[in-house]
Amino acid sequence: MTTSTPRPQRPSHLVHDELATPQEMAADCRAAGRNLGLEARLERAARAAVSAPPSIRFEDYPAEVGKREIRVSDAAARLAAALHLHLD
């Protein structure tokens, strides 16, 4: 008869004994959020979520809106001419 060798027992505890408590991990997450600037973004998003939506009424917008002036620099004009894209 052959004798079986005993298998090593798996530990019943977590493999990573260095895990922190949930309170410590939550505090770490809050500190990381502060360092990444997430709190300010979340506060801005929360304010935007509860603020009034922008108006879609015609009266709330100015009737006359001036057009922007588009300027073409000399360098851009030379490039356009070299590519035969005539900008006037």
PDB file of N, CA and C in Angstrom:
ATOM      1  N   MET A   1       0.810  -1.173   0.000  1.00  0.00           N
ATOM      2  CA  MET A   1       0.000   0.000   0.000  1.00  0.00           C
ATOM      3  C   MET A   1       0.860   1.245   0.000  1.00  0.00           C
ATOM      4  N   THR A   2       0.324   2.229  -0.653  1.00  0.00           N
ATOM      5  CA  THR A   2       1.057   3.491  -0.653  1.00  0.00           C
ATOM      6  C   THR A   2       0.411   4.428   0.359  1.00  0.00           C
ATOM      7  N   THR A   3       1.229   5.170   0.972  1.00  0.00           N
ATOM      8  CA  THR A   3       0.713   6.148   1.930  1.00  0.00           C
ATOM      9  C   THR A   3       0.630   7.494   1.232  1.00  0.00           C
ATOM     10  N   SER A   4      -0.428   8.185   1.456  1.00  0.00           N
ATOM     11  CA  SER A   4      -0.566   9.494   0.815  1.00  0.00           C
ATOM     12  C   SER A   4       0.135  10.544   1.660  1.00  0.00           C
ATOM     13  N   THR A   5       0.733  11.482   0.970  1.00  0.00           N
ATOM     14  CA  THR A   5       1.407  12.550   1.696  1.00  0.00           C
ATOM     15  C   THR A   5       0.367  13.626   2.001  1.00  0.00           C
ATOM     16  N   PRO A   6       0.411  14.199   3.157  1.00  0.00           N
ATOM     17  CA  PRO A   6      -0.587  15.218   3.497  1.00  0.00           C
ATOM     18  C   PRO A   6      -0.373  16.478   2.665  1.00  0.00           C
ATOM     19  N   ARG A   7      -1.459  17.050   2.192  1.00  0.00           N
ATOM     20  CA  ARG A   7      -1.397  18.290   1.422  1.00  0.00           C
ATOM     21  C   ARG A   7      -1.207  19.455   2.374  1.00  0.00           C
ATOM     22  N   PRO A   8      -0.483  20.452   1.915  1.00  0.00           N
ATOM     23  CA  PRO A   8      -0.334  21.626   2.773  1.00  0.00           C
ATOM     24  C   PRO A   8      -1.689  22.330   2.914  1.00  0.00           C
ATOM     25  N   GLN A   9      -1.997  22.750   4.097  1.00  0.00           N
ATOM     26  CA  GLN A   9      -3.254  23.422   4.375  1.00  0.00           C
ATOM     27  C   GLN A   9      -3.185  24.869   3.890  1.00  0.00           C
ATOM     28  N   ARG A  10      -4.258  25.323   3.277  1.00  0.00           N
ATOM     29  CA  ARG A  10      -4.336  26.719   2.882  1.00  0.00           C
ATOM     30  C   ARG A  10      -4.697  27.546   4.102  1.00  0.00           C
ATOM     31  N   PRO A  11      -4.109  28.699   4.221  1.00  0.00           N
ATOM     32  CA  PRO A  11      -4.455  29.521   5.382  1.00  0.00           C
ATOM     33  C   PRO A  11      -5.899  30.017   5.263  1.00  0.00           C
ATOM     34  N   SER A  12      -6.583  30.064   6.363  1.00  0.00           N
ATOM     35  CA  SER A  12      -7.968  30.499   6.359  1.00  0.00           C
ATOM     36  C   SER A  12      -8.071  32.021   6.414  1.00  0.00           C
ATOM     37  N   HIS A  13      -6.967  32.701   6.668  1.00  0.00           N
ATOM     38  CA  HIS A  13      -6.989  34.151   6.737  1.00  0.00           C
ATOM     39  C   HIS A  13      -6.635  34.736   5.374  1.00  0.00           C
ATOM     40  N   LEU A  14      -6.742  36.021   5.253  1.00  0.00           N
ATOM     41  CA  LEU A  14      -6.401  36.681   3.998  1.00  0.00           C
ATOM     42  C   LEU A  14      -4.923  36.512   3.689  1.00  0.00           C
ATOM     43  N   VAL A  15      -4.621  36.468   2.430  1.00  0.00           N
ATOM     44  CA  VAL A  15      -3.225  36.335   2.017  1.00  0.00           C
ATOM     45  C   VAL A  15      -2.460  37.599   2.378  1.00  0.00           C
ATOM     46  N   HIS A  16      -3.111  38.743   2.247  1.00  0.00           N
ATOM     47  CA  HIS A  16      -2.455  40.014   2.529  1.00  0.00           C
ATOM     48  C   HIS A  16      -2.840  40.463   3.932  1.00  0.00           C
ATOM     49  N   ASP A  17      -2.016  40.156   4.883  1.00  0.00           N
ATOM     50  CA  ASP A  17      -2.305  40.550   6.257  1.00  0.00           C
ATOM     51  C   ASP A  17      -2.118  42.045   6.479  1.00  0.00           C
ATOM     52  N   GLU A  18      -1.464  42.716   5.511  1.00  0.00           N
ATOM     53  CA  GLU A  18      -1.175  44.130   5.718  1.00  0.00           C
ATOM     54  C   GLU A  18      -2.337  45.033   5.325  1.00  0.00           C
ATOM     55  N   LEU A  19      -3.489  44.469   4.952  1.00  0.00           N
ATOM     56  CA  LEU A  19      -4.625  45.303   4.585  1.00  0.00           C
ATOM     57  C   LEU A  19      -5.045  46.171   5.756  1.00  0.00           C
ATOM     58  N   ALA A  20      -5.375  47.405   5.433  1.00  0.00           N
ATOM     59  CA  ALA A  20      -5.777  48.349   6.462  1.00  0.00           C
ATOM     60  C   ALA A  20      -7.252  48.150   6.789  1.00  0.00           C
ATOM     61  N   THR A  21      -7.691  48.834   7.810  1.00  0.00           N
ATOM     62  CA  THR A  21      -9.106  48.767   8.176  1.00  0.00           C
ATOM     63  C   THR A  21      -9.907  49.575   7.151  1.00  0.00           C
ATOM     64  N   PRO A  22     -11.188  49.314   7.030  1.00  0.00           N
ATOM     65  CA  PRO A  22     -11.997  50.100   6.081  1.00  0.00           C
ATOM     66  C   PRO A  22     -11.949  51.603   6.364  1.00  0.00           C
ATOM     67  N   GLN A  23     -11.880  51.994   7.621  1.00  0.00           N
ATOM     68  CA  GLN A  23     -11.807  53.417   7.958  1.00  0.00           C
ATOM     69  C   GLN A  23     -10.506  54.026   7.443  1.00  0.00           C
ATOM     70  N   GLU A  24      -9.396  53.290   7.599  1.00  0.00           N
ATOM     71  CA  GLU A  24      -8.106  53.789   7.112  1.00  0.00           C
ATOM     72  C   GLU A  24      -8.088  53.878   5.587  1.00  0.00           C
ATOM     73  N   MET A  25      -8.678  52.880   4.913  1.00  0.00           N
ATOM     74  CA  MET A  25      -8.712  52.915   3.451  1.00  0.00           C
ATOM     75  C   MET A  25      -9.602  54.050   2.957  1.00  0.00           C
ATOM     76  N   ALA A  26     -10.709  54.309   3.645  1.00  0.00           N
ATOM     77  CA  ALA A  26     -11.581  55.418   3.262  1.00  0.00           C
ATOM     78  C   ALA A  26     -10.859  56.749   3.440  1.00  0.00           C
ATOM     79  N   ALA A  27     -10.107  56.885   4.530  1.00  0.00           N
ATOM     80  CA  ALA A  27      -9.341  58.110   4.756  1.00  0.00           C
ATOM     81  C   ALA A  27      -8.278  58.286   3.674  1.00  0.00           C
ATOM     82  N   ASP A  28      -7.639  57.191   3.261  1.00  0.00           N
ATOM     83  CA  ASP A  28      -6.655  57.261   2.180  1.00  0.00           C
ATOM     84  C   ASP A  28      -7.311  57.713   0.869  1.00  0.00           C
ATOM     85  N   CYS A  29      -8.501  57.208   0.582  1.00  0.00           N
ATOM     86  CA  CYS A  29      -9.211  57.598  -0.642  1.00  0.00           C
ATOM     87  C   CYS A  29      -9.579  59.075  -0.607  1.00  0.00           C
ATOM     88  N   ARG A  30     -10.028  59.554   0.546  1.00  0.00           N
ATOM     89  CA  ARG A  30     -10.370  60.970   0.655  1.00  0.00           C
ATOM     90  C   ARG A  30      -9.131  61.836   0.454  1.00  0.00           C
ATOM     91  N   ALA A  31      -8.001  61.430   1.034  1.00  0.00           N
ATOM     92  CA  ALA A  31      -6.760  62.201   0.875  1.00  0.00           C
ATOM     93  C   ALA A  31      -6.302  62.193  -0.586  1.00  0.00           C
ATOM     94  N   ALA A  32      -6.419  61.046  -1.248  1.00  0.00           N
ATOM     95  CA  ALA A  32      -6.033  60.979  -2.659  1.00  0.00           C
ATOM     96  C   ALA A  32      -6.944  61.866  -3.500  1.00  0.00           C
ATOM     97  N   GLY A  33      -8.239  61.869  -3.186  1.00  0.00           N
ATOM     98  CA  GLY A  33      -9.175  62.732  -3.906  1.00  0.00           C
ATOM     99  C   GLY A  33      -8.848  64.198  -3.729  1.00  0.00           C
ATOM    100  N   ARG A  34      -8.471  64.586  -2.500  1.00  0.00           N
ATOM    101  CA  ARG A  34      -8.084  65.978  -2.270  1.00  0.00           C
ATOM    102  C   ARG A  34      -6.836  66.326  -3.065  1.00  0.00           C
ATOM    103  N   ASN A  35      -5.857  65.438  -3.085  1.00  0.00           N
ATOM    104  CA  ASN A  35      -4.606  65.708  -3.803  1.00  0.00           C
ATOM    105  C   ASN A  35      -4.815  65.759  -5.312  1.00  0.00           C
ATOM    106  N   LEU A  36      -5.797  65.043  -5.822  1.00  0.00           N
ATOM    107  CA  LEU A  36      -6.068  65.047  -7.254  1.00  0.00           C
ATOM    108  C   LEU A  36      -7.047  66.136  -7.660  1.00  0.00           C
ATOM    109  N   GLY A  37      -7.576  66.863  -6.691  1.00  0.00           N
ATOM    110  CA  GLY A  37      -8.534  67.918  -6.993  1.00  0.00           C
ATOM    111  C   GLY A  37      -9.920  67.399  -7.302  1.00  0.00           C
ATOM    112  N   LEU A  38     -10.238  66.191  -6.878  1.00  0.00           N
ATOM    113  CA  LEU A  38     -11.534  65.604  -7.191  1.00  0.00           C
ATOM    114  C   LEU A  38     -12.658  66.236  -6.391  1.00  0.00           C
ATOM    115  N   GLU A  39     -12.362  66.680  -5.181  1.00  0.00           N
ATOM    116  CA  GLU A  39     -13.417  67.256  -4.351  1.00  0.00           C
ATOM    117  C   GLU A  39     -13.991  68.509  -5.001  1.00  0.00           C
ATOM    118  N   ALA A  40     -13.138  69.362  -5.533  1.00  0.00           N
ATOM    119  CA  ALA A  40     -13.609  70.588  -6.177  1.00  0.00           C
ATOM    120  C   ALA A  40     -14.454  70.252  -7.401  1.00  0.00           C
ATOM    121  N   ARG A  41     -14.035  69.260  -8.168  1.00  0.00           N
ATOM    122  CA  ARG A  41     -14.803  68.861  -9.350  1.00  0.00           C
ATOM    123  C   ARG A  41     -16.148  68.288  -8.959  1.00  0.00           C
ATOM    124  N   LEU A  42     -16.164  67.471  -7.908  1.00  0.00           N
ATOM    125  CA  LEU A  42     -17.422  66.885  -7.462  1.00  0.00           C
ATOM    126  C   LEU A  42     -18.364  67.947  -6.919  1.00  0.00           C
ATOM    127  N   GLU A  43     -17.820  68.929  -6.194  1.00  0.00           N
ATOM    128  CA  GLU A  43     -18.654  70.010  -5.688  1.00  0.00           C
ATOM    129  C   GLU A  43     -19.241  70.825  -6.833  1.00  0.00           C
ATOM    130  N   ARG A  44     -18.423  71.101  -7.873  1.00  0.00           N
ATOM    131  CA  ARG A  44     -18.908  71.828  -9.040  1.00  0.00           C
ATOM    132  C   ARG A  44     -20.011  71.043  -9.751  1.00  0.00           C
ATOM    133  N   ALA A  45     -19.802  69.730  -9.887  1.00  0.00           N
ATOM    134  CA  ALA A  45     -20.803  68.894 -10.547  1.00  0.00           C
ATOM    135  C   ALA A  45     -22.088  68.835  -9.732  1.00  0.00           C
ATOM    136  N   ALA A  46     -21.972  68.796  -8.397  1.00  0.00           N
ATOM    137  CA  ALA A  46     -23.156  68.763  -7.543  1.00  0.00           C
ATOM    138  C   ALA A  46     -23.927  70.075  -7.651  1.00  0.00           C
ATOM    139  N   ARG A  47     -23.221  71.208  -7.688  1.00  0.00           N
ATOM    140  CA  ARG A  47     -23.901  72.496  -7.846  1.00  0.00           C
ATOM    141  C   ARG A  47     -24.593  72.583  -9.197  1.00  0.00           C
ATOM    142  N   ALA A  48     -23.926  72.108 -10.243  1.00  0.00           N
ATOM    143  CA  ALA A  48     -24.520  72.150 -11.581  1.00  0.00           C
ATOM    144  C   ALA A  48     -25.739  71.239 -11.674  1.00  0.00           C
ATOM    145  N   ALA A  49     -25.717  70.136 -10.937  1.00  0.00           N
ATOM    146  CA  ALA A  49     -26.830  69.195 -10.992  1.00  0.00           C
ATOM    147  C   ALA A  49     -28.093  69.759 -10.370  1.00  0.00           C
ATOM    148  N   VAL A  50     -27.965  70.618  -9.369  1.00  0.00           N
ATOM    149  CA  VAL A  50     -29.146  71.149  -8.690  1.00  0.00           C
ATOM    150  C   VAL A  50     -29.484  72.575  -9.128  1.00  0.00           C
ATOM    151  N   SER A  51     -28.661  73.179  -9.979  1.00  0.00           N
ATOM    152  CA  SER A  51     -28.941  74.545 -10.422  1.00  0.00           C
ATOM    153  C   SER A  51     -29.997  74.521 -11.528  1.00  0.00           C
ATOM    154  N   ALA A  52     -30.533  75.672 -11.805  1.00  0.00           N
ATOM    155  CA  ALA A  52     -31.553  75.782 -12.843  1.00  0.00           C
ATOM    156  C   ALA A  52     -30.931  75.525 -14.216  1.00  0.00           C
ATOM    157  N   PRO A  53     -31.666  74.908 -15.118  1.00  0.00           N
ATOM    158  CA  PRO A  53     -31.115  74.651 -16.456  1.00  0.00           C
ATOM    159  C   PRO A  53     -31.005  75.955 -17.240  1.00  0.00           C
ATOM    160  N   PRO A  54     -30.164  76.000 -18.242  1.00  0.00           N
ATOM    161  CA  PRO A  54     -30.058  77.215 -19.047  1.00  0.00           C
ATOM    162  C   PRO A  54     -31.368  77.465 -19.803  1.00  0.00           C
ATOM    163  N   SER A  55     -31.646  78.713 -20.041  1.00  0.00           N
ATOM    164  CA  SER A  55     -32.888  79.090 -20.697  1.00  0.00           C
ATOM    165  C   SER A  55     -32.834  78.758 -22.184  1.00  0.00           C
ATOM    166  N   ILE A  56     -33.989  78.391 -22.723  1.00  0.00           N
ATOM    167  CA  ILE A  56     -34.096  78.191 -24.169  1.00  0.00           C
ATOM    168  C   ILE A  56     -35.032  79.221 -24.785  1.00  0.00           C
ATOM    169  N   ARG A  57     -35.403  80.232 -23.994  1.00  0.00           N
ATOM    170  CA  ARG A  57     -36.303  81.267 -24.473  1.00  0.00           C
ATOM    171  C   ARG A  57     -35.537  82.258 -25.350  1.00  0.00           C
ATOM    172  N   PHE A  58     -36.165  82.679 -26.419  1.00  0.00           N
ATOM    173  CA  PHE A  58     -35.542  83.599 -27.364  1.00  0.00           C
ATOM    174  C   PHE A  58     -35.224  84.938 -26.715  1.00  0.00           C
ATOM    175  N   GLU A  59     -36.080  85.383 -25.815  1.00  0.00           N
ATOM    176  CA  GLU A  59     -35.901  86.697 -25.187  1.00  0.00           C
ATOM    177  C   GLU A  59     -34.664  86.765 -24.295  1.00  0.00           C
ATOM    178  N   ASP A  60     -34.187  85.642 -23.844  1.00  0.00           N
ATOM    179  CA  ASP A  60     -33.058  85.621 -22.915  1.00  0.00           C
ATOM    180  C   ASP A  60     -31.703  85.766 -23.594  1.00  0.00           C
ATOM    181  N   TYR A  61     -31.690  85.840 -24.910  1.00  0.00           N
ATOM    182  CA  TYR A  61     -30.429  85.952 -25.637  1.00  0.00           C
ATOM    183  C   TYR A  61     -30.414  87.260 -26.417  1.00  0.00           C
ATOM    184  N   PRO A  62     -29.251  87.863 -26.566  1.00  0.00           N
ATOM    185  CA  PRO A  62     -29.196  89.134 -27.306  1.00  0.00           C
ATOM    186  C   PRO A  62     -29.588  88.924 -28.771  1.00  0.00           C
ATOM    187  N   ALA A  63     -30.254  89.938 -29.308  1.00  0.00           N
ATOM    188  CA  ALA A  63     -30.732  89.835 -30.694  1.00  0.00           C
ATOM    189  C   ALA A  63     -29.585  89.991 -31.687  1.00  0.00           C
ATOM    190  N   GLU A  64     -28.654  90.853 -31.386  1.00  0.00           N
ATOM    191  CA  GLU A  64     -27.559  91.104 -32.306  1.00  0.00           C
ATOM    192  C   GLU A  64     -26.260  90.544 -31.736  1.00  0.00           C
ATOM    193  N   VAL A  65     -25.693  89.617 -32.428  1.00  0.00           N
ATOM    194  CA  VAL A  65     -24.417  89.043 -32.027  1.00  0.00           C
ATOM    195  C   VAL A  65     -23.435  89.290 -33.163  1.00  0.00           C
ATOM    196  N   GLY A  66     -22.393  90.012 -32.862  1.00  0.00           N
ATOM    197  CA  GLY A  66     -21.418  90.332 -33.893  1.00  0.00           C
ATOM    198  C   GLY A  66     -20.613  89.112 -34.316  1.00  0.00           C
ATOM    199  N   LYS A  67     -20.244  89.117 -35.584  1.00  0.00           N
ATOM    200  CA  LYS A  67     -19.434  88.017 -36.103  1.00  0.00           C
ATOM    201  C   LYS A  67     -17.977  88.267 -35.756  1.00  0.00           C
ATOM    202  N   ARG A  68     -17.284  87.195 -35.519  1.00  0.00           N
ATOM    203  CA  ARG A  68     -15.858  87.319 -35.239  1.00  0.00           C
ATOM    204  C   ARG A  68     -15.107  87.616 -36.529  1.00  0.00           C
ATOM    205  N   GLU A  69     -14.028  88.328 -36.375  1.00  0.00           N
ATOM    206  CA  GLU A  69     -13.186  88.616 -37.524  1.00  0.00           C
ATOM    207  C   GLU A  69     -12.110  87.539 -37.599  1.00  0.00           C
ATOM    208  N   ILE A  70     -11.954  86.981 -38.771  1.00  0.00           N
ATOM    209  CA  ILE A  70     -10.941  85.948 -38.964  1.00  0.00           C
ATOM    210  C   ILE A  70      -9.760  86.585 -39.673  1.00  0.00           C
ATOM    211  N   ARG A  71      -8.621  86.497 -39.069  1.00  0.00           N
ATOM    212  CA  ARG A  71      -7.408  87.063 -39.661  1.00  0.00           C
ATOM    213  C   ARG A  71      -6.521  85.925 -40.159  1.00  0.00           C
ATOM    214  N   VAL A  72      -6.011  86.106 -41.341  1.00  0.00           N
ATOM    215  CA  VAL A  72      -5.108  85.126 -41.933  1.00  0.00           C
ATOM    216  C   VAL A  72      -3.720  85.736 -41.915  1.00  0.00           C
ATOM    217  N   SER A  73      -2.822  85.086 -41.214  1.00  0.00           N
ATOM    218  CA  SER A  73      -1.461  85.613 -41.124  1.00  0.00           C
ATOM    219  C   SER A  73      -0.734  85.421 -42.455  1.00  0.00           C
ATOM    220  N   ASP A  74       0.356  86.135 -42.600  1.00  0.00           N
ATOM    221  CA  ASP A  74       1.144  86.015 -43.833  1.00  0.00           C
ATOM    222  C   ASP A  74       1.683  84.602 -44.004  1.00  0.00           C
ATOM    223  N   ALA A  75       2.106  83.994 -42.888  1.00  0.00           N
ATOM    224  CA  ALA A  75       2.647  82.630 -42.963  1.00  0.00           C
ATOM    225  C   ALA A  75       1.565  81.653 -43.401  1.00  0.00           C
ATOM    226  N   ALA A  76       0.333  81.806 -42.854  1.00  0.00           N
ATOM    227  CA  ALA A  76      -0.761  80.921 -43.252  1.00  0.00           C
ATOM    228  C   ALA A  76      -1.125  81.136 -44.714  1.00  0.00           C
ATOM    229  N   ALA A  77      -1.085  82.385 -45.172  1.00  0.00           N
ATOM    230  CA  ALA A  77      -1.383  82.676 -46.577  1.00  0.00           C
ATOM    231  C   ALA A  77      -0.344  82.053 -47.496  1.00  0.00           C
ATOM    232  N   ARG A  78       0.940  82.122 -47.120  1.00  0.00           N
ATOM    233  CA  ARG A  78       2.004  81.501 -47.934  1.00  0.00           C
ATOM    234  C   ARG A  78       1.828  79.987 -47.992  1.00  0.00           C
ATOM    235  N   LEU A  79       1.500  79.373 -46.850  1.00  0.00           N
ATOM    236  CA  LEU A  79       1.273  77.922 -46.843  1.00  0.00           C
ATOM    237  C   LEU A  79       0.081  77.555 -47.720  1.00  0.00           C
ATOM    238  N   ALA A  80      -0.994  78.324 -47.623  1.00  0.00           N
ATOM    239  CA  ALA A  80      -2.175  78.044 -48.424  1.00  0.00           C
ATOM    240  C   ALA A  80      -1.881  78.210 -49.915  1.00  0.00           C
ATOM    241  N   ALA A  81      -1.106  79.223 -50.252  1.00  0.00           N
ATOM    242  CA  ALA A  81      -0.752  79.432 -51.653  1.00  0.00           C
ATOM    243  C   ALA A  81       0.126  78.288 -52.156  1.00  0.00           C
ATOM    244  N   ALA A  82       1.031  77.819 -51.302  1.00  0.00           N
ATOM    245  CA  ALA A  82       1.895  76.705 -51.722  1.00  0.00           C
ATOM    246  C   ALA A  82       1.091  75.426 -51.897  1.00  0.00           C
ATOM    247  N   LEU A  83       0.017  75.280 -51.156  1.00  0.00           N
ATOM    248  CA  LEU A  83      -0.848  74.099 -51.278  1.00  0.00           C
ATOM    249  C   LEU A  83      -2.002  74.334 -52.241  1.00  0.00           C
ATOM    250  N   HIS A  84      -2.019  75.508 -52.887  1.00  0.00           N
ATOM    251  CA  HIS A  84      -3.060  75.900 -53.819  1.00  0.00           C
ATOM    252  C   HIS A  84      -4.428  75.934 -53.130  1.00  0.00           C
ATOM    253  N   LEU A  85      -4.448  76.412 -51.881  1.00  0.00           N
ATOM    254  CA  LEU A  85      -5.680  76.626 -51.128  1.00  0.00           C
ATOM    255  C   LEU A  85      -5.865  78.125 -51.005  1.00  0.00           C
ATOM    256  N   HIS A  86      -6.427  78.756 -51.939  1.00  0.00           N
ATOM    257  CA  HIS A  86      -6.484  80.207 -51.992  1.00  0.00           C
ATOM    258  C   HIS A  86      -7.435  80.750 -50.929  1.00  0.00           C
ATOM    259  N   LEU A  87      -6.836  81.394 -49.912  1.00  0.00           N
ATOM    260  CA  LEU A  87      -7.606  82.004 -48.839  1.00  0.00           C
ATOM    261  C   LEU A  87      -7.771  83.484 -49.132  1.00  0.00           C
ATOM    262  N   ASP A  88      -8.980  83.932 -49.231  1.00  0.00           N
ATOM    263  CA  ASP A  88      -9.222  85.360 -49.490  1.00  0.00           C
ATOM    264  C   ASP A  88      -9.843  86.003 -48.294  1.00  0.00           C
TER     265      ASP A  88
END
